Coordinates of C-alpha atoms in Angstrom, one line a residue:
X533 CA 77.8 30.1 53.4
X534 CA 77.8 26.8 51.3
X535 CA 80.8 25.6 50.1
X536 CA 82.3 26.9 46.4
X537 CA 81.7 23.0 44.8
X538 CA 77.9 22.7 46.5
X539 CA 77.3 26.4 45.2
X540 CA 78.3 25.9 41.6
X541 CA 76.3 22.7 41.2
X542 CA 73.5 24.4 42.0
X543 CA 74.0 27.2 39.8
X544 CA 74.6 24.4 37.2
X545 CA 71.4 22.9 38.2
X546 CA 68.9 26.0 38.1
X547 CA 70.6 27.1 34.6
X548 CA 69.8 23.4 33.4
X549 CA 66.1 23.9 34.6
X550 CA 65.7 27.0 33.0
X551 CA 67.2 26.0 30.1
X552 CA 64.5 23.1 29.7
X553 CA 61.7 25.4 30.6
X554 CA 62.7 27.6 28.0
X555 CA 63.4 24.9 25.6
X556 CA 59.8 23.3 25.9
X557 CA 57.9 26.8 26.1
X558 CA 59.5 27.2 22.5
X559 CA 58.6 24.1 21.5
X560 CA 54.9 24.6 22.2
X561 CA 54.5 27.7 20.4
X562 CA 56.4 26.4 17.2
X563 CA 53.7 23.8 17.5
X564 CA 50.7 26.5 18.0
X565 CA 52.2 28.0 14.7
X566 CA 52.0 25.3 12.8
X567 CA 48.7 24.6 13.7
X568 CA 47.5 28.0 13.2
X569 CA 48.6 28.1 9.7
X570 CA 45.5 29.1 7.1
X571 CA 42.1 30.0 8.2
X572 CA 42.0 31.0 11.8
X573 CA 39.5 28.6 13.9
X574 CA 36.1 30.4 13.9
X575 CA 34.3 30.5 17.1
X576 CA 30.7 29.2 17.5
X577 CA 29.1 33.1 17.3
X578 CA 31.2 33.1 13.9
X579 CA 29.8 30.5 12.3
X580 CA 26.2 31.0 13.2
X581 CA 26.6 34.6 11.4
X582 CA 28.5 32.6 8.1
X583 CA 25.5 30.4 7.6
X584 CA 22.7 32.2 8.7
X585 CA 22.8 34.5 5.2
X586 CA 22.9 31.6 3.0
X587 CA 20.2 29.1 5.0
X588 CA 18.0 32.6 4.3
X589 CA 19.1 32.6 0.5
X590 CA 18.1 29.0 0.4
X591 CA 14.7 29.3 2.2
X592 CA 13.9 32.5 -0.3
X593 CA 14.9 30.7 -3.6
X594 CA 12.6 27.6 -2.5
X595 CA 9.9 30.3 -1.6
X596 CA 10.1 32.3 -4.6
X597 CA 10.9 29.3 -7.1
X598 CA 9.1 26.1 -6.0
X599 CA 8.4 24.8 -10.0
X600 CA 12.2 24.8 -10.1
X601 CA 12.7 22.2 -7.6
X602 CA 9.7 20.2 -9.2
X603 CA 11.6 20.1 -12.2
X604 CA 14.8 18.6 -10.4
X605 CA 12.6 15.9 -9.3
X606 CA 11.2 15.5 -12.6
X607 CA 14.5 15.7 -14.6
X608 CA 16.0 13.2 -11.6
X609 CA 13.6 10.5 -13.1
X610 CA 15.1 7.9 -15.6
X611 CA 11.9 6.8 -16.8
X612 CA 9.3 9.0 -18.7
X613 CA 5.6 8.8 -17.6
X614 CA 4.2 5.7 -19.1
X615 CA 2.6 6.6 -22.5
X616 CA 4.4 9.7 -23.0
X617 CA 7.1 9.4 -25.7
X618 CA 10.3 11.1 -25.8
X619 CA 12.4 12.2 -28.5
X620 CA 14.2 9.3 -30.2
X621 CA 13.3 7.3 -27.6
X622 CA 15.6 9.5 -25.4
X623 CA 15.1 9.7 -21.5
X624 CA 16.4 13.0 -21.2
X625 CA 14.7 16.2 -21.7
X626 CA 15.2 19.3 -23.7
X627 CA 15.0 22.5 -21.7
X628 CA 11.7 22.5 -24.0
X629 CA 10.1 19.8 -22.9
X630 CA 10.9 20.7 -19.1
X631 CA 9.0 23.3 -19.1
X632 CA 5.8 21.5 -20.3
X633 CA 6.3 18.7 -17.8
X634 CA 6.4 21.0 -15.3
X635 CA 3.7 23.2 -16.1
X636 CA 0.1 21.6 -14.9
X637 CA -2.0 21.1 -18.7
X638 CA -5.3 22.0 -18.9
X639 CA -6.8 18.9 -19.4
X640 CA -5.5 15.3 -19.2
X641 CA -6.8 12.8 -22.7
X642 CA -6.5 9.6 -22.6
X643 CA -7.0 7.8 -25.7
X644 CA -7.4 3.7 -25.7
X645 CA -7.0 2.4 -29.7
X646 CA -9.3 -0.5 -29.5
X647 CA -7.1 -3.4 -31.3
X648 CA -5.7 -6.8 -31.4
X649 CA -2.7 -8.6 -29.6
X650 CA -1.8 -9.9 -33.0
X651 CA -1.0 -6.4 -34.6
X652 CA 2.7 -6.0 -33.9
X653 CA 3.7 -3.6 -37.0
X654 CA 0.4 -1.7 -36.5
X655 CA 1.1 -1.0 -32.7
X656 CA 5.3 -0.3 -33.4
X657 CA 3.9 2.2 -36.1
X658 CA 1.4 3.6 -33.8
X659 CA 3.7 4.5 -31.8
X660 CA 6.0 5.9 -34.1
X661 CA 3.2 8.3 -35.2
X662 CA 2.0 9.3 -31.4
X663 CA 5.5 9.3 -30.1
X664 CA 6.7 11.7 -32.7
X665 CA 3.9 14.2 -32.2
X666 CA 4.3 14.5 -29.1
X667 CA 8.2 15.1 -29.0
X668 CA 7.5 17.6 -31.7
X669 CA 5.3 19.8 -29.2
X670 CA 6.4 19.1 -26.0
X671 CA 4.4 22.1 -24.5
X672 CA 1.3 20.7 -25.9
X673 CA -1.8 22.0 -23.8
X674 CA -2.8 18.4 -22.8
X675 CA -1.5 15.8 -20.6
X676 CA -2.5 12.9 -23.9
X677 CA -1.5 9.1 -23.0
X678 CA -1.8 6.5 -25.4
X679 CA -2.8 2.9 -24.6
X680 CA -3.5 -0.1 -26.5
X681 CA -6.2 -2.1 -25.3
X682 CA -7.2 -6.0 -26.4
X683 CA -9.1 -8.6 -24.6
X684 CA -7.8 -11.5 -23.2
X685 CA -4.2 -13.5 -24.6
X686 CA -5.3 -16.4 -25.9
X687 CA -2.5 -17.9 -27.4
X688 CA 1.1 -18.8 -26.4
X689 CA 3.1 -16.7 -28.5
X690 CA 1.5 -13.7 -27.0
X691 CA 2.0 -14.7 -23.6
X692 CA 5.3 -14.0 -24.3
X693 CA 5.5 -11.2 -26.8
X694 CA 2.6 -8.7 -25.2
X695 CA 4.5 -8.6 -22.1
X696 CA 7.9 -7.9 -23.9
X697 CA 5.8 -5.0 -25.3
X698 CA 4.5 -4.3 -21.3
X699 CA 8.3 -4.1 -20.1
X700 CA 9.6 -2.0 -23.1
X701 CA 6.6 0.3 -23.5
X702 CA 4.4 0.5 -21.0
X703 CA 1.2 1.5 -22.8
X704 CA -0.9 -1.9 -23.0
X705 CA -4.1 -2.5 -21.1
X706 CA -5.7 -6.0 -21.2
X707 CA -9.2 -6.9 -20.4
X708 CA -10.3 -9.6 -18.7
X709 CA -13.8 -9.6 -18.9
X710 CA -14.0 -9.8 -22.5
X711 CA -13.7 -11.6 -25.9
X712 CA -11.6 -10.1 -28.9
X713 CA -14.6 -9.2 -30.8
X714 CA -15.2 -5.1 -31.3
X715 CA -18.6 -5.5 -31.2
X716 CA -19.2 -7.7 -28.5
X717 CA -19.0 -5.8 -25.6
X718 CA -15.6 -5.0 -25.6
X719 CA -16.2 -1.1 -25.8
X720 CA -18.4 -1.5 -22.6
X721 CA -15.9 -3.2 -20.9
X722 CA -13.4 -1.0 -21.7
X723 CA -15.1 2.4 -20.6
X724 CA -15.8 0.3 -17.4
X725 CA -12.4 -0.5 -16.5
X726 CA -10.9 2.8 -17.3
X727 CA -13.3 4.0 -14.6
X728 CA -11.9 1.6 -12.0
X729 CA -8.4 1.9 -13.2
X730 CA -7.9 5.6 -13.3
X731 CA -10.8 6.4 -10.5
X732 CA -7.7 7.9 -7.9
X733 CA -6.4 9.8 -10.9
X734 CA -9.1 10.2 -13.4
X735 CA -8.9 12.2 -16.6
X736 CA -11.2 14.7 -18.5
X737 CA -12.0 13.2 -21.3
X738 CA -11.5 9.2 -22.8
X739 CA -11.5 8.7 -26.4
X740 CA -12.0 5.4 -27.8
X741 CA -10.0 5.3 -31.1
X742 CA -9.8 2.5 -33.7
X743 CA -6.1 0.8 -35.2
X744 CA -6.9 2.2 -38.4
X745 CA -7.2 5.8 -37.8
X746 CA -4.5 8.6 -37.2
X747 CA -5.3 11.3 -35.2
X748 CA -3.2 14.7 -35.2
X749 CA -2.7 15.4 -31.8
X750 CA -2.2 19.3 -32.0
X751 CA -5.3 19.6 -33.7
X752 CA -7.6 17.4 -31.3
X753 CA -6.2 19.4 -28.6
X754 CA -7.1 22.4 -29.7
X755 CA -10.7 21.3 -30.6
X756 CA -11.1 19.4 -27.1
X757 CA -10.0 22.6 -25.3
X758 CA -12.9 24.3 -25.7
X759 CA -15.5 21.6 -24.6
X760 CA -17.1 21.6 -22.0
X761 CA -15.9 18.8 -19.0
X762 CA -18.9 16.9 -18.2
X763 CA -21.8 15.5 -20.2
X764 CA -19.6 15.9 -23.5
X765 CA -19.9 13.3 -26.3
X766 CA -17.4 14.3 -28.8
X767 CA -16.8 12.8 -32.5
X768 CA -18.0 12.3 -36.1
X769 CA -21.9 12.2 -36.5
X770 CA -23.0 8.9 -38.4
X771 CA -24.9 9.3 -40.9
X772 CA -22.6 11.0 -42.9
X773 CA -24.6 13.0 -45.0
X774 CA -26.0 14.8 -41.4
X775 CA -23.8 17.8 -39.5
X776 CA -26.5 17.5 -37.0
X777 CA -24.2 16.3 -33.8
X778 CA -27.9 15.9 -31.8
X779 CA -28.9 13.3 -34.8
X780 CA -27.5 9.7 -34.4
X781 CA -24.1 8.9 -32.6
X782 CA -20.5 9.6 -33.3
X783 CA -18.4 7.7 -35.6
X784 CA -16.4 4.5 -34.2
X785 CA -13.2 5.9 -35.9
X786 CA -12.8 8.0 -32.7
X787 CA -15.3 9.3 -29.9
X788 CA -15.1 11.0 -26.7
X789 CA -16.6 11.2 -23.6
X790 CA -15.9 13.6 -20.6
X791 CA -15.3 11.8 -17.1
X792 CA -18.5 11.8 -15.7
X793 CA -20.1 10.2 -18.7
X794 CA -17.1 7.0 -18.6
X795 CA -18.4 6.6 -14.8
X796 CA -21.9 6.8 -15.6
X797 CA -21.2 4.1 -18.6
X798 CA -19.2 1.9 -15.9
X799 CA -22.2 1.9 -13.3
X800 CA -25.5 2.1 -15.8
X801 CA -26.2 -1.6 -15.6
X802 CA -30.3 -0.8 -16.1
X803 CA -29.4 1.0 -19.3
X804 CA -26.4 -1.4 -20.8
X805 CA -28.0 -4.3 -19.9
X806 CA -28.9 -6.2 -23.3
X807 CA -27.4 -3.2 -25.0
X808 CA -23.3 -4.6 -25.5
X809 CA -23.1 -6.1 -28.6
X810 CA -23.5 -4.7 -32.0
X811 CA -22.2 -2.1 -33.9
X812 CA -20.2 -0.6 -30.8
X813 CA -20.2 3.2 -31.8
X814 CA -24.3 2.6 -32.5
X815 CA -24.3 1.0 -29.1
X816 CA -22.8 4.1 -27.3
X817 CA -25.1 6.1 -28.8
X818 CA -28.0 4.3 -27.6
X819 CA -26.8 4.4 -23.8
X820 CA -27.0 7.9 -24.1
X821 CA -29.9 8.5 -25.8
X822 CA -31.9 6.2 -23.1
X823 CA -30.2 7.8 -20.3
X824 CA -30.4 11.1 -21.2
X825 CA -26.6 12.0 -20.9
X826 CA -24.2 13.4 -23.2
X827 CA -25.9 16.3 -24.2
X828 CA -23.2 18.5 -25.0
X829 CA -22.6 16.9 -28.1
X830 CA -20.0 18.2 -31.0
X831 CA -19.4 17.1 -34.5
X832 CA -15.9 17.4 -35.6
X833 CA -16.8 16.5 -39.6
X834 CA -15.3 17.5 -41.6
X835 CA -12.3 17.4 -40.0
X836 CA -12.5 14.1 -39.2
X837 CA -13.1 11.7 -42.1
X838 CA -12.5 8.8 -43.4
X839 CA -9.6 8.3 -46.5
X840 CA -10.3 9.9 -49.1
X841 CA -11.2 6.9 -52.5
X842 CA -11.1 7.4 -56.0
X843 CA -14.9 7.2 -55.8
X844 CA -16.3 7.7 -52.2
X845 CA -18.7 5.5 -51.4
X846 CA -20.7 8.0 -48.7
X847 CA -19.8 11.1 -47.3
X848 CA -17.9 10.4 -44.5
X849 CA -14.9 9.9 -47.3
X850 CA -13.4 13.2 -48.5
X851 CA -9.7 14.7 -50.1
X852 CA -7.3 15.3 -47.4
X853 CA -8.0 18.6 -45.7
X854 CA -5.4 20.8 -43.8
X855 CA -7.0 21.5 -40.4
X856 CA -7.7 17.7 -40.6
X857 CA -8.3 16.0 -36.8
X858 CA -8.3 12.8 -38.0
X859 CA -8.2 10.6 -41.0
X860 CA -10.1 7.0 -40.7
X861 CA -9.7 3.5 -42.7
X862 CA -5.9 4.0 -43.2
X863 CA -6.4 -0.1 -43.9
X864 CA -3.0 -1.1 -45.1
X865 CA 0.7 1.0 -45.3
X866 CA 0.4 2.6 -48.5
X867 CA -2.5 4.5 -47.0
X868 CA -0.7 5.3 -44.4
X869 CA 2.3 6.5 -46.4
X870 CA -0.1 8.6 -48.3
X871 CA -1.7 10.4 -45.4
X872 CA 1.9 10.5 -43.5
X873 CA 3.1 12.7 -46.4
X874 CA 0.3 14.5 -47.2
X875 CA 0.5 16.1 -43.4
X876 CA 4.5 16.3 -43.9
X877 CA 5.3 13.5 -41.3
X878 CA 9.2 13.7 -42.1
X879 CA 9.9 16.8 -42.3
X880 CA 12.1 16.9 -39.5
X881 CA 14.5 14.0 -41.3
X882 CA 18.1 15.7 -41.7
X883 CA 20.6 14.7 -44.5
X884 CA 22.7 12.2 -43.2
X885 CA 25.5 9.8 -45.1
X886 CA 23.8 6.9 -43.7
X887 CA 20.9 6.5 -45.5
X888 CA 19.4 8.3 -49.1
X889 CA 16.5 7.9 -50.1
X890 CA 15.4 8.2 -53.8
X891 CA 13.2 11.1 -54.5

């Protein structure tokens, strides 16, 4: 038997030990509770049956609603197609106009106003007239771009100032290939380099469309929609006394041609050739009278006219009309003015304390 001294230090010892033990086991599981405090940790099974219900919610919303995530993309965007106008300028887009960028139109226009680099006001109210139509009815049935085409810059000034309008706008096509002259070939060279420009994303129709005339874009629309998409030569028969669109050629105020017919313009050397300059609406008319195209041919008169003059000197020049397409020889800005108002251009001007105008 071990002495009374060696047998209480042992005792003394083993108590110590037990005491640590006990001491560090209560430690750990303070510890566990504190990390065990919120959520409990899920296990790998867990999770998989958390997430599996919403990846499937996710996979059926982009199944079931792919023109929504278009229009994310679309709406993403900070810059509006070129040649599309927006409200006010504005990059953002009503709920409205959403809608129509998403939804595919039934035909894509594109209309080139044959002018001169010169023409600053003319082009800045241009656009005021296009832009504004086109925010008005943003789920118009046709993609329409406007561009303004001109020949090469010949002076210095507009070296600088045509590519201010590039940057800012977006909507100007030079030609190379010709001189500023309307009826020296520059129609011809502009059907032909649409048809190289636009060939990976061509359009249904082109329109060639003077400075001096405004067209009402709703109204074209709505006549273009229910041509036909090839072999269509679209416009104002000249002469003006004659409704017979077989009889002549369409007005230079503003023609059409589907596709097909800008390609076959672009490649028909044999029938062009020697048959550029002149009068260039005559001229068209004459490339497809020798080569046999354009044979679904429609008169728009008398919707589309020229300004109406205290004494007309033919018949192409009529009062304004309300189904009007287009009104032609709007020469100077009180014709403008008139014609703006006549077809209730502002009407969409609130009353504001910063400006009044006199009645």
């Amino acid at each position: 038997m071990p002495a009374p001294s060696n047998f209480l230090k042992s005792m003394a010892a083993a108590a110590a030990k037990h005491g640590g033990e006990h001491h560090q086991a209560a430690t750990a599981r303070k510890q566990q509770q504190q990390q065990h405090v919120g959520f409990p940790r899920l296990s790998t099974s867990s999770k998989a049956l958390v997430l599996l219900p919403i990846l499937l919610l996710a996979f059926i919303y982009l199944f079931m609603y792919p023109k929504e995530f278009e229009l994310q993309s679309l709406m993403s965007s900070c810059v509006p197609p070129p040649g599309t106008y927006t409200a006010n300028g504005s990059t953002a887009l009503s709920s409205a106009s959403a809608v129509a960028y998403a939804r595919k139109p039934d035909f894509r226009l594109l209309i080139g106003i044959l002018t001169r680099a010169d023409v600053y006001e003319r082009r800045h109210l241009l656009r005021m007239v296009y832009g504004l139509q086109l925010a008005a009815d943003p789920a118009l049935a046709a993609q329409v771009d406007v561009r303004f085409v001109f020949c090469r810059l010949y002076k210095d000034d507009q070296r600088v100032l045509v590519p201010l309008e590039i940057l800012a706008h977006g909507d100007v096509i030079v030609l190379d290939g010709c001189e500023e002259n309307l009826n020296g070939g520059k129609t011809h060279t502009f059907f032909t380099a649409v048809a190289a420009l636009y060939a990976d994303a061509p359009y249904d129709y082109v329109m060639k469309a003077d400075d001096d005339i405004l067209i009402r874009l709703p109204a074209l629309v709505a006549s273009l929609g229910a041509m036909p998409r090839e072999d269509m030569y679209y416009g104002a028969t000249i002469p003006c006394n004659s409704m017979d669109p077989g009889r002549g050629y369409m007005s230079g105020m503003g023609y059409a041609l589907s596709w097909d017919l800008v390609q076959w313009v672009a490649g028909a050397g044999e029938v062009t050739r020697g048959r550029t300059v002149g009068p260039e609406d005559r001229m068209t008319g004459e490339w497809l009278r020798v080569g046999g195209k354009g044979r679904n041919r429609f008169n728009a008169k008398p919707a589309m006219y020229d300004y109406p003059l205290p004494v007309p000197v033919d018949e192409c020049s009529h009062e304004f009309v309300p189904d009007t397409i287009a009104v032609h020889r709007l020469k100077d800005n009180p014709r403008w003015a008139h014609a703006l108002k006549y077809f209730n251009f502002t009407a969409g001007l609130k009353p504001s304390k910063f400006y009044k105008f006199d009645p």
